[in-house]
Amino acid sequence: MVSATGHLRLELTASSHFSLHLSTNSSLQTVELAMGASRTLSFHPKDHQETLEIVFSKEFNFPLKYAFKMETDDSSYQTFAFTDIVLLVKSTFECDAGFNGKSCQEKTTSTTTTTSTTTEITTTTTTVLISEVPSTTPIIKVAAFQQSNPSNIVLYSVLILVIVTLLILVFIVFFLLKFPKKNVYIRPETPNLENCPVKIEDSRFFSPMSPRYTTEPHKLF
């Protein structure tokens, strides 16, 4: 007799496409799995069955089996490795509608609660008195200044700085053009050369044609 109090849910994910054969003590089925895609299967155990043994097999590979517990707090992950494929199995035992508990053997008692809500609406009347101001009373007008945007203030400050810089540059260029730089050349003073008689002996200048004496010349007369 098959129990309808709970069911075992298996989420299968394979590393590659292949055909998976699953068998229990009461069923046999083949599931086509695609690479990376999850496939969910459900198994209903028999009444008061604590575990469910499932055999996983692939063609030309040894079968692998595992016993899953029929308990709601036993959610787990299992890895099955074949020759060239890895199979990841996530197992979860869930209770069917109307049952709860660790083994899904307890019946759920439904309780209906009726809540009455009372809403109070309060109406408030407000009287506004408007009095006219005599014409003799001076009216002071207050100008409301809208707060400037900080970004506008920064923009205005930059513009003012650029304008002032341009004015300074124009003033400097105008000053240089109006008052050009004058180069003053100071001529060095030259000494006043006067004609002074210089003796040849004193000047130590001898012509190649002039005679040279080693002794004092004899006077003829």
PDB file of C-alpha atoms in Angstrom:
ATOM      1  CA  MET A   1       0.000   0.000   0.000  1.00  0.00           C
ATOM      2  CA  VAL A   2       1.418   3.364  -1.021  1.00  0.00           C
ATOM      3  CA  SER A   3       1.349   6.116   1.591  1.00  0.00           C
ATOM      4  CA  ALA A   4       0.041   9.520   0.538  1.00  0.00           C
ATOM      5  CA  THR A   5       1.417  11.383   3.542  1.00  0.00           C
ATOM      6  CA  GLY A   6       4.714  12.483   1.957  1.00  0.00           C
ATOM      7  CA  HIS A   7       6.950  12.188  -1.103  1.00  0.00           C
ATOM      8  CA  LEU A   8      10.663  12.236  -1.881  1.00  0.00           C
ATOM      9  CA  ARG A   9      11.650  14.925  -4.382  1.00  0.00           C
ATOM     10  CA  LEU A  10      14.914  14.501  -6.307  1.00  0.00           C
ATOM     11  CA  GLU A  11      16.505  17.292  -8.355  1.00  0.00           C
ATOM     12  CA  LEU A  12      18.956  15.811 -10.896  1.00  0.00           C
ATOM     13  CA  THR A  13      21.704  17.810 -12.648  1.00  0.00           C
ATOM     14  CA  ALA A  14      24.243  16.203 -15.019  1.00  0.00           C
ATOM     15  CA  SER A  15      27.559  17.459 -16.367  1.00  0.00           C
ATOM     16  CA  SER A  16      26.715  16.151 -19.853  1.00  0.00           C
ATOM     17  CA  HIS A  17      23.804  14.756 -21.828  1.00  0.00           C
ATOM     18  CA  PHE A  18      23.053  11.084 -21.167  1.00  0.00           C
ATOM     19  CA  SER A  19      20.286   8.586 -20.376  1.00  0.00           C
ATOM     20  CA  LEU A  20      19.911   7.791 -16.664  1.00  0.00           C
ATOM     21  CA  HIS A  21      18.196   4.628 -15.428  1.00  0.00           C
ATOM     22  CA  LEU A  22      16.539   4.761 -11.995  1.00  0.00           C
ATOM     23  CA  SER A  23      15.121   1.747 -10.208  1.00  0.00           C
ATOM     24  CA  THR A  24      13.520   1.132  -6.810  1.00  0.00           C
ATOM     25  CA  ASN A  25      11.995  -1.948  -5.237  1.00  0.00           C
ATOM     26  CA  SER A  26       8.721  -1.104  -6.970  1.00  0.00           C
ATOM     27  CA  SER A  27       9.523   1.011 -10.076  1.00  0.00           C
ATOM     28  CA  LEU A  28      11.913   1.380 -13.014  1.00  0.00           C
ATOM     29  CA  GLN A  29      12.276   4.409 -15.299  1.00  0.00           C
ATOM     30  CA  THR A  30      14.695   6.100 -17.717  1.00  0.00           C
ATOM     31  CA  VAL A  31      15.316   9.860 -17.689  1.00  0.00           C
ATOM     32  CA  GLU A  32      17.033  11.910 -20.401  1.00  0.00           C
ATOM     33  CA  LEU A  33      19.298  14.552 -18.846  1.00  0.00           C
ATOM     34  CA  ALA A  34      20.823  17.527 -20.631  1.00  0.00           C
ATOM     35  CA  MET A  35      24.097  19.180 -19.665  1.00  0.00           C
ATOM     36  CA  GLY A  36      23.578  21.717 -16.873  1.00  0.00           C
ATOM     37  CA  ALA A  37      19.767  21.386 -16.917  1.00  0.00           C
ATOM     38  CA  SER A  38      17.920  20.243 -13.785  1.00  0.00           C
ATOM     39  CA  ARG A  39      15.243  17.558 -13.818  1.00  0.00           C
ATOM     40  CA  THR A  40      12.890  16.932 -10.863  1.00  0.00           C
ATOM     41  CA  LEU A  41      11.394  13.537  -9.968  1.00  0.00           C
ATOM     42  CA  SER A  42       9.044  12.511  -7.126  1.00  0.00           C
ATOM     43  CA  PHE A  43       8.793   9.150  -5.329  1.00  0.00           C
ATOM     44  CA  HIS A  44       6.053   8.130  -2.869  1.00  0.00           C
ATOM     45  CA  PRO A  45       7.308   5.594  -0.310  1.00  0.00           C
ATOM     46  CA  LYS A  46       5.208   2.921   1.301  1.00  0.00           C
ATOM     47  CA  ASP A  47       3.503   3.401   4.647  1.00  0.00           C
ATOM     48  CA  HIS A  48       5.961   3.681   7.586  1.00  0.00           C
ATOM     49  CA  GLN A  49       8.956   3.295   5.233  1.00  0.00           C
ATOM     50  CA  GLU A  50      11.985   5.000   6.790  1.00  0.00           C
ATOM     51  CA  THR A  51      14.313   4.900   3.756  1.00  0.00           C
ATOM     52  CA  LEU A  52      13.996   4.545   0.001  1.00  0.00           C
ATOM     53  CA  GLU A  53      16.852   2.859  -1.884  1.00  0.00           C
ATOM     54  CA  ILE A  54      17.317   4.088  -5.463  1.00  0.00           C
ATOM     55  CA  VAL A  55      19.760   2.623  -7.989  1.00  0.00           C
ATOM     56  CA  PHE A  56      21.348   5.011 -10.536  1.00  0.00           C
ATOM     57  CA  SER A  57      22.846   3.387 -13.615  1.00  0.00           C
ATOM     58  CA  LYS A  58      24.285   4.342 -16.992  1.00  0.00           C
ATOM     59  CA  GLU A  59      24.949   2.165 -19.989  1.00  0.00           C
ATOM     60  CA  PHE A  60      28.327   0.372 -19.839  1.00  0.00           C
ATOM     61  CA  ASN A  61      28.872   1.571 -16.228  1.00  0.00           C
ATOM     62  CA  PHE A  62      28.484  -0.033 -12.849  1.00  0.00           C
ATOM     63  CA  PRO A  63      25.226   0.881 -11.070  1.00  0.00           C
ATOM     64  CA  LEU A  64      25.351   3.176  -8.043  1.00  0.00           C
ATOM     65  CA  LYS A  65      22.764   3.042  -5.267  1.00  0.00           C
ATOM     66  CA  TYR A  66      21.879   5.211  -2.302  1.00  0.00           C
ATOM     67  CA  ALA A  67      19.295   5.006   0.526  1.00  0.00           C
ATOM     68  CA  PHE A  68      17.415   8.282   1.062  1.00  0.00           C
ATOM     69  CA  LYS A  69      15.811   8.973   4.456  1.00  0.00           C
ATOM     70  CA  MET A  70      12.110   9.788   4.600  1.00  0.00           C
ATOM     71  CA  GLU A  71      12.490  12.745   6.953  1.00  0.00           C
ATOM     72  CA  THR A  72      11.685  16.388   6.345  1.00  0.00           C
ATOM     73  CA  ASP A  73      14.882  17.618   8.027  1.00  0.00           C
ATOM     74  CA  ASP A  74      17.211  15.438   5.936  1.00  0.00           C
ATOM     75  CA  SER A  75      17.667  17.605   2.826  1.00  0.00           C
ATOM     76  CA  SER A  76      21.066  16.778   1.317  1.00  0.00           C
ATOM     77  CA  TYR A  77      23.242  16.740  -1.823  1.00  0.00           C
ATOM     78  CA  GLN A  78      24.744  13.565  -3.262  1.00  0.00           C
ATOM     79  CA  THR A  79      27.289  13.215  -6.087  1.00  0.00           C
ATOM     80  CA  PHE A  80      27.462  10.144  -8.339  1.00  0.00           C
ATOM     81  CA  ALA A  81      30.444   9.817 -10.696  1.00  0.00           C
ATOM     82  CA  PHE A  82      30.291   7.618 -13.780  1.00  0.00           C
ATOM     83  CA  THR A  83      33.093   7.102 -16.314  1.00  0.00           C
ATOM     84  CA  ASP A  84      32.860  10.506 -17.997  1.00  0.00           C
ATOM     85  CA  ILE A  85      29.803  12.107 -16.356  1.00  0.00           C
ATOM     86  CA  VAL A  86      29.091  13.507 -12.898  1.00  0.00           C
ATOM     87  CA  LEU A  87      25.530  13.474 -11.540  1.00  0.00           C
ATOM     88  CA  LEU A  88      24.437  15.837  -8.736  1.00  0.00           C
ATOM     89  CA  VAL A  89      21.308  14.832  -6.787  1.00  0.00           C
ATOM     90  CA  LYS A  90      19.504  17.081  -4.304  1.00  0.00           C
ATOM     91  CA  SER A  91      17.014  15.164  -2.126  1.00  0.00           C
ATOM     92  CA  THR A  92      14.127  16.676  -0.144  1.00  0.00           C
ATOM     93  CA  PHE A  93      11.309  14.887   1.687  1.00  0.00           C
ATOM     94  CA  GLU A  94       8.096  16.929   1.667  1.00  0.00           C
ATOM     95  CA  CYS A  95       4.722  16.346   3.315  1.00  0.00           C
ATOM     96  CA  ASP A  96       1.554  16.120   1.272  1.00  0.00           C
ATOM     97  CA  ALA A  97      -1.377  18.435   1.887  1.00  0.00           C
ATOM     98  CA  GLY A  98      -3.007  17.815   5.260  1.00  0.00           C
ATOM     99  CA  PHE A  99       0.024  16.206   6.910  1.00  0.00           C
ATOM    100  CA  ASN A 100       3.023  17.504   8.816  1.00  0.00           C
ATOM    101  CA  GLY A 101       5.749  16.353  11.183  1.00  0.00           C
ATOM    102  CA  LYS A 102       9.183  14.843  10.717  1.00  0.00           C
ATOM    103  CA  SER A 103       7.821  11.734   8.943  1.00  0.00           C
ATOM    104  CA  CYS A 104       4.625  13.391   7.635  1.00  0.00           C
ATOM    105  CA  GLN A 105       2.446  11.103   9.786  1.00  0.00           C
ATOM    106  CA  GLU A 106       0.653  13.831  11.710  1.00  0.00           C
ATOM    107  CA  LYS A 107      -2.554  15.322  10.386  1.00  0.00           C
ATOM    108  CA  THR A 108      -2.902  19.049  10.141  1.00  0.00           C
ATOM    109  CA  THR A 109      -5.781  20.609  12.114  1.00  0.00           C
ATOM    110  CA  SER A 110      -7.202  23.635  10.375  1.00  0.00           C
ATOM    111  CA  THR A 111      -8.411  26.507  12.545  1.00  0.00           C
ATOM    112  CA  THR A 112     -10.613  29.287  11.234  1.00  0.00           C
ATOM    113  CA  THR A 113     -10.232  32.628  12.934  1.00  0.00           C
ATOM    114  CA  THR A 114     -12.707  35.441  12.348  1.00  0.00           C
ATOM    115  CA  THR A 115     -11.508  38.944  13.030  1.00  0.00           C
ATOM    116  CA  SER A 116     -13.888  41.885  13.283  1.00  0.00           C
ATOM    117  CA  THR A 117     -12.519  45.329  12.612  1.00  0.00           C
ATOM    118  CA  THR A 118     -14.311  48.530  13.568  1.00  0.00           C
ATOM    119  CA  THR A 119     -13.317  51.741  11.866  1.00  0.00           C
ATOM    120  CA  GLU A 120     -14.191  55.073  13.422  1.00  0.00           C
ATOM    121  CA  ILE A 121     -14.490  58.105  11.181  1.00  0.00           C
ATOM    122  CA  THR A 122     -14.060  61.474  12.876  1.00  0.00           C
ATOM    123  CA  THR A 123     -15.151  64.624  11.080  1.00  0.00           C
ATOM    124  CA  THR A 124     -13.472  67.872  12.067  1.00  0.00           C
ATOM    125  CA  THR A 125     -14.912  71.254  11.088  1.00  0.00           C
ATOM    126  CA  THR A 126     -12.480  74.137  10.797  1.00  0.00           C
ATOM    127  CA  THR A 127     -13.636  77.760  10.686  1.00  0.00           C
ATOM    128  CA  VAL A 128     -11.350  80.279   9.024  1.00  0.00           C
ATOM    129  CA  LEU A 129     -11.835  83.983   9.810  1.00  0.00           C
ATOM    130  CA  ILE A 130     -10.595  86.443   7.202  1.00  0.00           C
ATOM    131  CA  SER A 131     -10.202  90.073   8.288  1.00  0.00           C
ATOM    132  CA  GLU A 132      -9.507  92.921   5.904  1.00  0.00           C
ATOM    133  CA  VAL A 133      -6.455  95.080   6.511  1.00  0.00           C
ATOM    134  CA  PRO A 134      -7.141  98.845   6.483  1.00  0.00           C
ATOM    135  CA  SER A 135      -5.700 100.715   3.566  1.00  0.00           C
ATOM    136  CA  THR A 136      -3.867 103.077   5.904  1.00  0.00           C
ATOM    137  CA  THR A 137      -1.698 100.282   7.193  1.00  0.00           C
ATOM    138  CA  PRO A 138       1.584 100.219   5.273  1.00  0.00           C
ATOM    139  CA  ILE A 139       2.311  96.928   3.648  1.00  0.00           C
ATOM    140  CA  ILE A 140       5.864  95.742   3.792  1.00  0.00           C
ATOM    141  CA  LYS A 141       6.804  93.641   0.840  1.00  0.00           C
ATOM    142  CA  VAL A 142       9.348  91.008   1.534  1.00  0.00           C
ATOM    143  CA  ALA A 143      11.240  89.762  -1.457  1.00  0.00           C
ATOM    144  CA  ALA A 144      11.680  86.057  -1.429  1.00  0.00           C
ATOM    145  CA  PHE A 145      15.020  84.983  -2.651  1.00  0.00           C
ATOM    146  CA  GLN A 146      15.200  81.604  -4.090  1.00  0.00           C
ATOM    147  CA  GLN A 147      18.137  79.667  -2.882  1.00  0.00           C
ATOM    148  CA  SER A 148      20.718  79.507  -5.575  1.00  0.00           C
ATOM    149  CA  ASN A 149      21.937  76.256  -6.803  1.00  0.00           C
ATOM    150  CA  PRO A 150      25.501  75.584  -5.551  1.00  0.00           C
ATOM    151  CA  SER A 151      26.520  74.532  -9.050  1.00  0.00           C
ATOM    152  CA  ASN A 152      25.414  77.936 -10.435  1.00  0.00           C
ATOM    153  CA  ILE A 153      27.475  79.731  -7.781  1.00  0.00           C
ATOM    154  CA  VAL A 154      30.562  77.778  -8.760  1.00  0.00           C
ATOM    155  CA  LEU A 155      29.930  78.521 -12.458  1.00  0.00           C
ATOM    156  CA  TYR A 156      29.544  82.257 -11.803  1.00  0.00           C
ATOM    157  CA  SER A 157      32.725  82.301  -9.718  1.00  0.00           C
ATOM    158  CA  VAL A 158      34.703  80.617 -12.504  1.00  0.00           C
ATOM    159  CA  LEU A 159      33.355  83.073 -15.106  1.00  0.00           C
ATOM    160  CA  ILE A 160      34.281  86.064 -12.936  1.00  0.00           C
ATOM    161  CA  LEU A 161      37.791  84.679 -12.399  1.00  0.00           C
ATOM    162  CA  VAL A 162      38.269  84.141 -16.157  1.00  0.00           C
ATOM    163  CA  ILE A 163      37.060  87.683 -16.951  1.00  0.00           C
ATOM    164  CA  VAL A 164      39.386  89.244 -14.364  1.00  0.00           C
ATOM    165  CA  THR A 165      42.335  87.240 -15.711  1.00  0.00           C
ATOM    166  CA  LEU A 166      41.597  88.356 -19.290  1.00  0.00           C
ATOM    167  CA  LEU A 167      41.388  92.004 -18.200  1.00  0.00           C
ATOM    168  CA  ILE A 168      44.763  91.755 -16.462  1.00  0.00           C
ATOM    169  CA  LEU A 169      46.354  90.207 -19.574  1.00  0.00           C
ATOM    170  CA  VAL A 170      44.876  92.927 -21.829  1.00  0.00           C
ATOM    171  CA  PHE A 171      46.192  95.628 -19.493  1.00  0.00           C
ATOM    172  CA  ILE A 172      49.705  94.103 -19.513  1.00  0.00           C
ATOM    173  CA  VAL A 173      49.772  93.836 -23.338  1.00  0.00           C
ATOM    174  CA  PHE A 174      48.523  97.422 -23.701  1.00  0.00           C
ATOM    175  CA  PHE A 175      51.202  98.681 -21.295  1.00  0.00           C
ATOM    176  CA  LEU A 176      53.975  96.853 -23.173  1.00  0.00           C
ATOM    177  CA  LEU A 177      52.827  98.199 -26.548  1.00  0.00           C
ATOM    178  CA  LYS A 178      52.465 101.775 -25.346  1.00  0.00           C
ATOM    179  CA  PHE A 179      55.748 101.907 -23.470  1.00  0.00           C
ATOM    180  CA  PRO A 180      58.241  99.803 -25.422  1.00  0.00           C
ATOM    181  CA  LYS A 181      61.466  98.830 -23.762  1.00  0.00           C
ATOM    182  CA  LYS A 182      64.394 101.087 -24.678  1.00  0.00           C
ATOM    183  CA  ASN A 183      67.876  99.682 -25.052  1.00  0.00           C
ATOM    184  CA  VAL A 184      70.499 102.099 -23.729  1.00  0.00           C
ATOM    185  CA  TYR A 185      74.006 101.619 -25.110  1.00  0.00           C
ATOM    186  CA  ILE A 186      76.852 103.148 -23.144  1.00  0.00           C
ATOM    187  CA  ARG A 187      79.902 103.757 -25.300  1.00  0.00           C
ATOM    188  CA  PRO A 188      83.134 103.051 -23.422  1.00  0.00           C
ATOM    189  CA  GLU A 189      85.472 105.987 -23.006  1.00  0.00           C
ATOM    190  CA  THR A 190      88.619 105.883 -25.178  1.00  0.00           C
ATOM    191  CA  PRO A 191      91.793 107.457 -23.912  1.00  0.00           C
ATOM    192  CA  ASN A 192      93.020 110.571 -25.691  1.00  0.00           C
ATOM    193  CA  LEU A 193      95.896 109.471 -27.768  1.00  0.00           C
ATOM    194  CA  GLU A 194      98.444 112.213 -28.320  1.00  0.00           C
ATOM    195  CA  ASN A 195     101.370 112.147 -30.689  1.00  0.00           C
ATOM    196  CA  CYS A 196     104.417 111.682 -28.547  1.00  0.00           C
ATOM    197  CA  PRO A 197     107.884 111.478 -30.036  1.00  0.00           C
ATOM    198  CA  VAL A 198     109.382 108.149 -29.381  1.00  0.00           C
ATOM    199  CA  LYS A 199     112.965 107.338 -30.029  1.00  0.00           C
ATOM    200  CA  ILE A 200     113.713 104.293 -32.001  1.00  0.00           C
ATOM    201  CA  GLU A 201     116.092 103.121 -29.307  1.00  0.00           C
ATOM    202  CA  ASP A 202     113.454 103.508 -26.697  1.00  0.00           C
ATOM    203  CA  SER A 203     110.850 101.841 -28.785  1.00  0.00           C
ATOM    204  CA  ARG A 204     113.043  98.794 -29.186  1.00  0.00           C
ATOM    205  CA  PHE A 205     112.088  98.604 -32.841  1.00  0.00           C
ATOM    206  CA  PHE A 206     114.782  97.737 -35.308  1.00  0.00           C
ATOM    207  CA  SER A 207     114.469  97.433 -39.005  1.00  0.00           C
ATOM    208  CA  PRO A 208     116.174  94.515 -40.645  1.00  0.00           C
ATOM    209  CA  MET A 209     118.131  97.001 -42.859  1.00  0.00           C
ATOM    210  CA  SER A 210     119.403  99.185 -40.014  1.00  0.00           C
ATOM    211  CA  PRO A 211     122.999  98.552 -38.884  1.00  0.00           C
ATOM    212  CA  ARG A 212     123.704  97.121 -35.521  1.00  0.00           C
ATOM    213  CA  TYR A 213     126.824  97.927 -33.513  1.00  0.00           C
ATOM    214  CA  THR A 214     128.428  95.813 -30.965  1.00  0.00           C
ATOM    215  CA  THR A 215     130.912  98.580 -30.016  1.00  0.00           C
ATOM    216  CA  GLU A 216     130.719 102.320 -30.029  1.00  0.00           C
ATOM    217  CA  PRO A 217     131.289 103.667 -33.584  1.00  0.00           C
ATOM    218  CA  HIS A 218     134.423 105.695 -34.267  1.00  0.00           C
ATOM    219  CA  LYS A 219     134.067 109.288 -35.116  1.00  0.00           C
ATOM    220  CA  LEU A 220     135.578 110.306 -38.422  1.00  0.00           C
ATOM    221  CA  PHE A 221     136.118 113.866 -37.480  1.00  0.00           C
TER     222      PHE A 221
END
